[in-house]
Amino acid sequence: AQTVTQSQPEMSVQEAETVTLSCTYDTSESNYYLFWYKQPPSRQMILVIRQEAYKQQNATENRFSVNFQKAAKSFSLKISDSQLGDTAMYFCAFKRTGNQFYFGTGTSLTVIP
Amino acid sequence: DSGVTQTPKHLITATGQRVTLRCSPRSGDLSVYWYQQSLDQGLQFLIQYYNGEERAKGNILERFSAQQFPDLHSELNLSSLELGDSALYFCASSGRQGSEAFFGQGTRLTVV
């Protein structure tokens, strides 16, 4: 079975600083997909970034980037120039082709003014 | 707007009752997923449907059931409700292989 581990239940960062959220996963598959979702206080689930396992290049979306280490089964999210609106719960997710999504337990991020 | 529609947005009901939550996936998405999120908790996977067929089952209680109809909308039925069933219930859909899950706004269920 696939598992996704987020070892940091809570984190905080000063506004405009950079923060990295950790995620590890366990799988025997070689082809899969990884995602980071953001859940702000409104509780809407919003996709932040996605990564295909077959791509070596790390995905980037504006201030959000990932460090994907396939051999280490690690998928961390870096948020640069943190903004107050980044305050949210962040979930890491894993998906095999055609299969269900496996979510981590989440990291609650607070951006401090 | 994710394109996934869930109704109702809020639901308050008494213990022992039965409710139905409805989900309309994004146009063309064949997969529908249901998740339960209790207060300050993570997402608990309940069940997945693909083109009308059950694809995967998670920690779904026997009191809960779901189905996906030919028009691809899905319903989650919760019966003999207990206080502990109070939660936010999300529906998500996805399309092509590797596509992300698009989430609805959720249905907030309160059992009193």
mmCIF file of C-alpha atoms in Angstrom:
data_model
loop_
_atom_site.group_PDB
_atom_site.id
_atom_site.type_symbol
_atom_site.label_atom_id
_atom_site.label_comp_id
_atom_site.label_asym_id
_atom_site.label_seq_id
_atom_site.Cartn_x
_atom_site.Cartn_y
_atom_site.Cartn_z
ATOM 1 C CA ALA A 1 0.000 0.000 0.000
ATOM 2 C CA GLN A 2 1.079 3.518 -0.672
ATOM 3 C CA THR A 3 1.741 5.817 2.276
ATOM 4 C CA VAL A 4 2.429 9.517 2.401
ATOM 5 C CA THR A 5 4.151 11.051 5.409
ATOM 6 C CA GLN A 6 4.262 14.687 6.382
ATOM 7 C CA SER A 7 6.384 14.869 9.490
ATOM 8 C CA GLN A 8 5.795 18.543 10.290
ATOM 9 C CA PRO A 9 2.307 19.043 11.773
ATOM 10 C CA GLU A 10 2.838 22.794 12.168
ATOM 11 C CA MET A 11 5.234 25.368 10.779
ATOM 12 C CA SER A 12 5.516 29.117 10.786
ATOM 13 C CA VAL A 13 7.427 31.587 8.650
ATOM 14 C CA GLN A 14 7.933 35.322 8.609
ATOM 15 C CA GLU A 15 6.308 37.195 5.795
ATOM 16 C CA ALA A 16 8.620 37.487 2.754
ATOM 17 C CA GLU A 17 10.811 34.614 3.970
ATOM 18 C CA THR A 18 11.176 31.147 2.470
ATOM 19 C CA VAL A 19 9.825 27.948 3.980
ATOM 20 C CA THR A 20 10.095 24.298 2.988
ATOM 21 C CA LEU A 21 7.464 21.676 3.773
ATOM 22 C CA SER A 22 8.528 18.038 3.790
ATOM 23 C CA CYS A 23 6.813 15.008 2.335
ATOM 24 C CA THR A 24 7.966 11.437 1.905
ATOM 25 C CA TYR A 25 6.107 8.564 0.341
ATOM 26 C CA ASP A 26 6.445 4.850 0.001
ATOM 27 C CA THR A 27 5.785 2.980 -3.205
ATOM 28 C CA SER A 28 7.182 0.226 -5.347
ATOM 29 C CA GLU A 29 5.808 1.815 -8.505
ATOM 30 C CA SER A 30 8.011 3.650 -10.987
ATOM 31 C CA ASN A 31 5.313 5.694 -12.682
ATOM 32 C CA TYR A 32 3.193 7.938 -10.488
ATOM 33 C CA TYR A 33 2.219 11.504 -9.783
ATOM 34 C CA LEU A 34 2.731 13.796 -6.809
ATOM 35 C CA PHE A 35 0.781 16.847 -5.767
ATOM 36 C CA TRP A 36 0.666 19.575 -3.175
ATOM 37 C CA TYR A 37 -2.732 20.922 -2.182
ATOM 38 C CA LYS A 38 -3.480 23.984 -0.095
ATOM 39 C CA GLN A 39 -6.488 24.254 2.200
ATOM 40 C CA PRO A 40 -6.983 27.804 3.494
ATOM 41 C CA PRO A 41 -9.398 28.634 6.325
ATOM 42 C CA SER A 42 -12.232 28.566 3.798
ATOM 43 C CA ARG A 43 -11.451 24.803 3.613
ATOM 44 C CA GLN A 44 -11.515 24.764 -0.159
ATOM 45 C CA MET A 45 -8.933 22.315 -1.544
ATOM 46 C CA ILE A 46 -6.705 24.085 -4.054
ATOM 47 C CA LEU A 47 -4.012 22.479 -6.188
ATOM 48 C CA VAL A 48 -0.660 24.185 -5.687
ATOM 49 C CA ILE A 49 1.668 22.144 -7.855
ATOM 50 C CA ARG A 50 2.022 18.717 -9.495
ATOM 51 C CA GLN A 51 4.975 16.547 -10.487
ATOM 52 C CA GLU A 52 5.172 13.543 -12.795
ATOM 53 C CA ALA A 53 7.595 10.929 -11.496
ATOM 54 C CA TYR A 54 9.069 10.335 -14.951
ATOM 55 C CA LYS A 55 10.158 13.970 -15.183
ATOM 56 C CA GLN A 56 13.494 14.745 -13.598
ATOM 57 C CA GLN A 57 12.956 18.481 -13.710
ATOM 58 C CA ASN A 58 11.404 19.915 -10.576
ATOM 59 C CA ALA A 59 8.038 21.595 -11.074
ATOM 60 C CA THR A 60 7.689 25.321 -10.433
ATOM 61 C CA GLU A 61 4.624 27.531 -10.192
ATOM 62 C CA ASN A 62 5.494 31.160 -9.483
ATOM 63 C CA ARG A 63 6.623 31.305 -5.820
ATOM 64 C CA PHE A 64 6.066 27.572 -5.319
ATOM 65 C CA SER A 65 8.611 24.956 -6.293
ATOM 66 C CA VAL A 66 9.308 21.361 -5.392
ATOM 67 C CA ASN A 67 12.406 19.352 -4.679
ATOM 68 C CA PHE A 68 11.617 15.909 -6.062
ATOM 69 C CA GLN A 69 14.097 13.215 -5.087
ATOM 70 C CA LYS A 70 12.799 10.011 -6.643
ATOM 71 C CA ALA A 71 15.394 7.667 -5.197
ATOM 72 C CA ALA A 72 14.819 9.049 -1.720
ATOM 73 C CA LYS A 73 11.027 9.136 -2.278
ATOM 74 C CA SER A 74 10.959 12.711 -1.116
ATOM 75 C CA PHE A 75 8.789 15.539 -2.424
ATOM 76 C CA SER A 76 9.227 18.814 -0.550
ATOM 77 C CA LEU A 77 7.472 22.097 -1.265
ATOM 78 C CA LYS A 78 9.331 25.399 -1.128
ATOM 79 C CA ILE A 79 7.397 28.614 -0.780
ATOM 80 C CA SER A 80 9.413 31.716 -1.540
ATOM 81 C CA ASP A 81 8.543 35.280 -0.525
ATOM 82 C CA SER A 82 5.830 33.980 1.817
ATOM 83 C CA GLN A 83 2.638 35.984 1.901
ATOM 84 C CA LEU A 84 -0.134 36.194 4.482
ATOM 85 C CA GLY A 85 -2.441 34.460 2.032
ATOM 86 C CA ASP A 86 -0.204 31.414 2.127
ATOM 87 C CA THR A 87 -1.462 30.662 5.627
ATOM 88 C CA ALA A 88 -3.192 27.320 5.187
ATOM 89 C CA MET A 89 -3.013 23.595 5.686
ATOM 90 C CA TYR A 90 -0.858 21.958 3.038
ATOM 91 C CA PHE A 91 -1.407 18.365 1.959
ATOM 92 C CA CYS A 92 0.989 16.226 -0.022
ATOM 93 C CA ALA A 93 -0.655 13.604 -2.261
ATOM 94 C CA PHE A 94 0.453 10.583 -4.289
ATOM 95 C CA LYS A 95 -1.367 8.938 -7.159
ATOM 96 C CA ARG A 96 -0.669 5.906 -9.286
ATOM 97 C CA THR A 97 -2.052 5.855 -12.791
ATOM 98 C CA GLY A 98 -5.787 5.250 -12.691
ATOM 99 C CA ASN A 99 -5.758 4.816 -8.971
ATOM 100 C CA GLN A 100 -6.893 6.704 -5.941
ATOM 101 C CA PHE A 101 -5.095 9.630 -4.364
ATOM 102 C CA TYR A 102 -3.225 9.064 -1.117
ATOM 103 C CA PHE A 103 -2.977 12.135 1.094
ATOM 104 C CA GLY A 104 -0.615 12.930 3.933
ATOM 105 C CA THR A 105 -1.872 14.205 7.275
ATOM 106 C CA GLY A 106 -1.073 17.796 6.407
ATOM 107 C CA THR A 107 1.174 20.621 7.600
ATOM 108 C CA SER A 108 -0.420 23.714 9.066
ATOM 109 C CA LEU A 109 1.541 26.744 7.873
ATOM 110 C CA THR A 110 1.197 30.146 9.496
ATOM 111 C CA VAL A 111 2.734 33.209 7.878
ATOM 112 C CA ILE A 112 3.599 35.798 10.502
ATOM 113 C CA PRO A 113 3.365 39.480 9.561
ATOM 114 C CA ASP B 1 -14.160 27.431 -9.651
ATOM 115 C CA SER B 2 -13.014 23.815 -9.875
ATOM 116 C CA GLY B 3 -15.980 22.737 -11.986
ATOM 117 C CA VAL B 4 -17.067 20.196 -9.373
ATOM 118 C CA THR B 5 -20.432 20.944 -7.810
ATOM 119 C CA GLN B 6 -21.563 19.599 -4.484
ATOM 120 C CA THR B 7 -24.999 20.014 -2.974
ATOM 121 C CA PRO B 8 -26.073 20.912 -0.433
ATOM 122 C CA LYS B 9 -23.357 23.153 1.006
ATOM 123 C CA HIS B 10 -24.660 22.780 4.542
ATOM 124 C CA LEU B 11 -26.797 20.132 6.139
ATOM 125 C CA ILE B 12 -28.027 19.868 9.707
ATOM 126 C CA THR B 13 -29.815 16.710 10.734
ATOM 127 C CA ALA B 14 -30.596 14.633 13.795
ATOM 128 C CA THR B 15 -28.990 11.432 14.955
ATOM 129 C CA GLY B 16 -30.470 8.344 13.388
ATOM 130 C CA GLN B 17 -31.455 10.123 10.209
ATOM 131 C CA ARG B 18 -30.372 9.482 6.623
ATOM 132 C CA VAL B 19 -28.981 12.033 4.190
ATOM 133 C CA THR B 20 -27.821 12.078 0.584
ATOM 134 C CA LEU B 21 -24.950 14.189 -0.649
ATOM 135 C CA ARG B 22 -24.709 14.898 -4.338
ATOM 136 C CA CYS B 23 -21.733 15.555 -6.565
ATOM 137 C CA SER B 24 -21.492 16.609 -10.193
ATOM 138 C CA PRO B 25 -17.965 16.090 -11.531
ATOM 139 C CA ARG B 26 -16.167 18.280 -14.021
ATOM 140 C CA SER B 27 -17.392 17.805 -17.548
ATOM 141 C CA GLY B 28 -15.747 14.721 -19.008
ATOM 142 C CA ASP B 29 -14.165 13.460 -15.784
ATOM 143 C CA LEU B 30 -14.886 9.769 -15.305
ATOM 144 C CA SER B 31 -13.464 9.329 -11.797
ATOM 145 C CA VAL B 32 -15.237 10.535 -8.681
ATOM 146 C CA TYR B 33 -13.798 10.349 -5.188
ATOM 147 C CA TRP B 34 -15.425 10.926 -1.818
ATOM 148 C CA TYR B 35 -13.501 12.099 1.241
ATOM 149 C CA GLN B 36 -14.445 12.833 4.823
ATOM 150 C CA GLN B 37 -12.676 15.547 6.788
ATOM 151 C CA SER B 38 -13.452 15.992 10.448
ATOM 152 C CA LEU B 39 -12.498 19.203 12.249
ATOM 153 C CA ASP B 40 -8.735 19.785 12.153
ATOM 154 C CA GLN B 41 -8.191 16.372 10.623
ATOM 155 C CA GLY B 42 -6.798 15.132 7.348
ATOM 156 C CA LEU B 43 -8.723 13.703 4.440
ATOM 157 C CA GLN B 44 -10.139 10.241 4.943
ATOM 158 C CA PHE B 45 -10.688 8.450 1.654
ATOM 159 C CA LEU B 46 -14.092 6.836 1.465
ATOM 160 C CA ILE B 47 -14.639 5.508 -2.040
ATOM 161 C CA GLN B 48 -13.781 5.972 -5.722
ATOM 162 C CA TYR B 49 -15.935 5.385 -8.774
ATOM 163 C CA TYR B 50 -14.804 5.222 -12.366
ATOM 164 C CA ASN B 51 -17.372 5.457 -15.140
ATOM 165 C CA GLY B 52 -20.095 4.022 -12.971
ATOM 166 C CA GLU B 53 -18.095 1.221 -11.402
ATOM 167 C CA GLU B 54 -16.623 1.110 -7.914
ATOM 168 C CA ARG B 55 -12.839 1.337 -8.311
ATOM 169 C CA ALA B 56 -11.468 1.567 -4.770
ATOM 170 C CA LYS B 57 -12.836 1.549 -1.270
ATOM 171 C CA GLY B 58 -11.311 3.143 1.789
ATOM 172 C CA ASN B 59 -12.480 3.394 5.373
ATOM 173 C CA ILE B 60 -16.131 3.695 4.494
ATOM 174 C CA LEU B 61 -18.568 2.609 7.172
ATOM 175 C CA GLU B 62 -21.245 0.054 6.383
ATOM 176 C CA ARG B 63 -23.821 2.757 7.168
ATOM 177 C CA PHE B 64 -22.457 4.711 4.222
ATOM 178 C CA SER B 65 -22.952 3.867 0.571
ATOM 179 C CA ALA B 66 -22.347 5.568 -2.729
ATOM 180 C CA GLN B 67 -23.031 5.202 -6.398
ATOM 181 C CA GLN B 68 -22.180 6.845 -9.682
ATOM 182 C CA PHE B 69 -24.921 7.226 -12.243
ATOM 183 C CA PRO B 70 -24.766 6.953 -16.054
ATOM 184 C CA ASP B 71 -24.525 10.747 -16.322
ATOM 185 C CA LEU B 72 -21.457 10.446 -14.032
ATOM 186 C CA HIS B 73 -22.875 12.349 -11.101
ATOM 187 C CA SER B 74 -22.441 10.610 -7.781
ATOM 188 C CA GLU B 75 -24.328 10.390 -4.540
ATOM 189 C CA LEU B 76 -23.084 9.511 -1.075
ATOM 190 C CA ASN B 77 -25.732 8.123 1.242
ATOM 191 C CA LEU B 78 -25.184 8.323 4.983
ATOM 192 C CA SER B 79 -27.650 6.501 7.228
ATOM 193 C CA SER B 80 -28.233 5.957 10.947
ATOM 194 C CA LEU B 81 -26.256 9.119 11.497
ATOM 195 C CA GLU B 82 -24.226 9.570 14.646
ATOM 196 C CA LEU B 83 -22.737 12.686 16.201
ATOM 197 C CA GLY B 84 -19.300 11.546 15.078
ATOM 198 C CA ASP B 85 -20.364 11.678 11.448
ATOM 199 C CA SER B 86 -20.344 15.464 11.616
ATOM 200 C CA ALA B 87 -17.682 16.496 9.137
ATOM 201 C CA LEU B 88 -16.925 18.155 5.840
ATOM 202 C CA TYR B 89 -17.533 15.743 2.975
ATOM 203 C CA PHE B 90 -15.614 16.403 -0.196
ATOM 204 C CA CYS B 91 -16.203 15.117 -3.646
ATOM 205 C CA ALA B 92 -13.401 15.284 -6.194
ATOM 206 C CA SER B 93 -13.130 14.295 -9.820
ATOM 207 C CA SER B 94 -10.275 13.613 -12.171
ATOM 208 C CA GLY B 95 -9.985 12.883 -15.838
ATOM 209 C CA ARG B 96 -7.044 11.776 -17.904
ATOM 210 C CA GLN B 97 -4.311 9.644 -16.396
ATOM 211 C CA GLY B 98 -2.158 11.643 -14.062
ATOM 212 C CA SER B 99 -4.635 14.457 -13.791
ATOM 213 C CA GLU B 100 -4.979 16.129 -10.462
ATOM 214 C CA ALA B 101 -8.121 15.812 -8.385
ATOM 215 C CA PHE B 102 -10.466 18.762 -8.653
ATOM 216 C CA PHE B 103 -12.383 19.282 -5.444
ATOM 217 C CA GLY B 104 -15.853 20.569 -4.851
ATOM 218 C CA GLN B 105 -16.574 23.080 -2.114
ATOM 219 C CA GLY B 106 -17.656 20.311 0.216
ATOM 220 C CA THR B 107 -20.825 19.590 2.135
ATOM 221 C CA ARG B 108 -20.667 20.498 5.793
ATOM 222 C CA LEU B 109 -22.734 17.965 7.693
ATOM 223 C CA THR B 110 -23.742 18.628 11.273
ATOM 224 C CA VAL B 111 -25.464 15.865 13.196
ATOM 225 C CA VAL B 112 -27.258 17.069 16.327
#
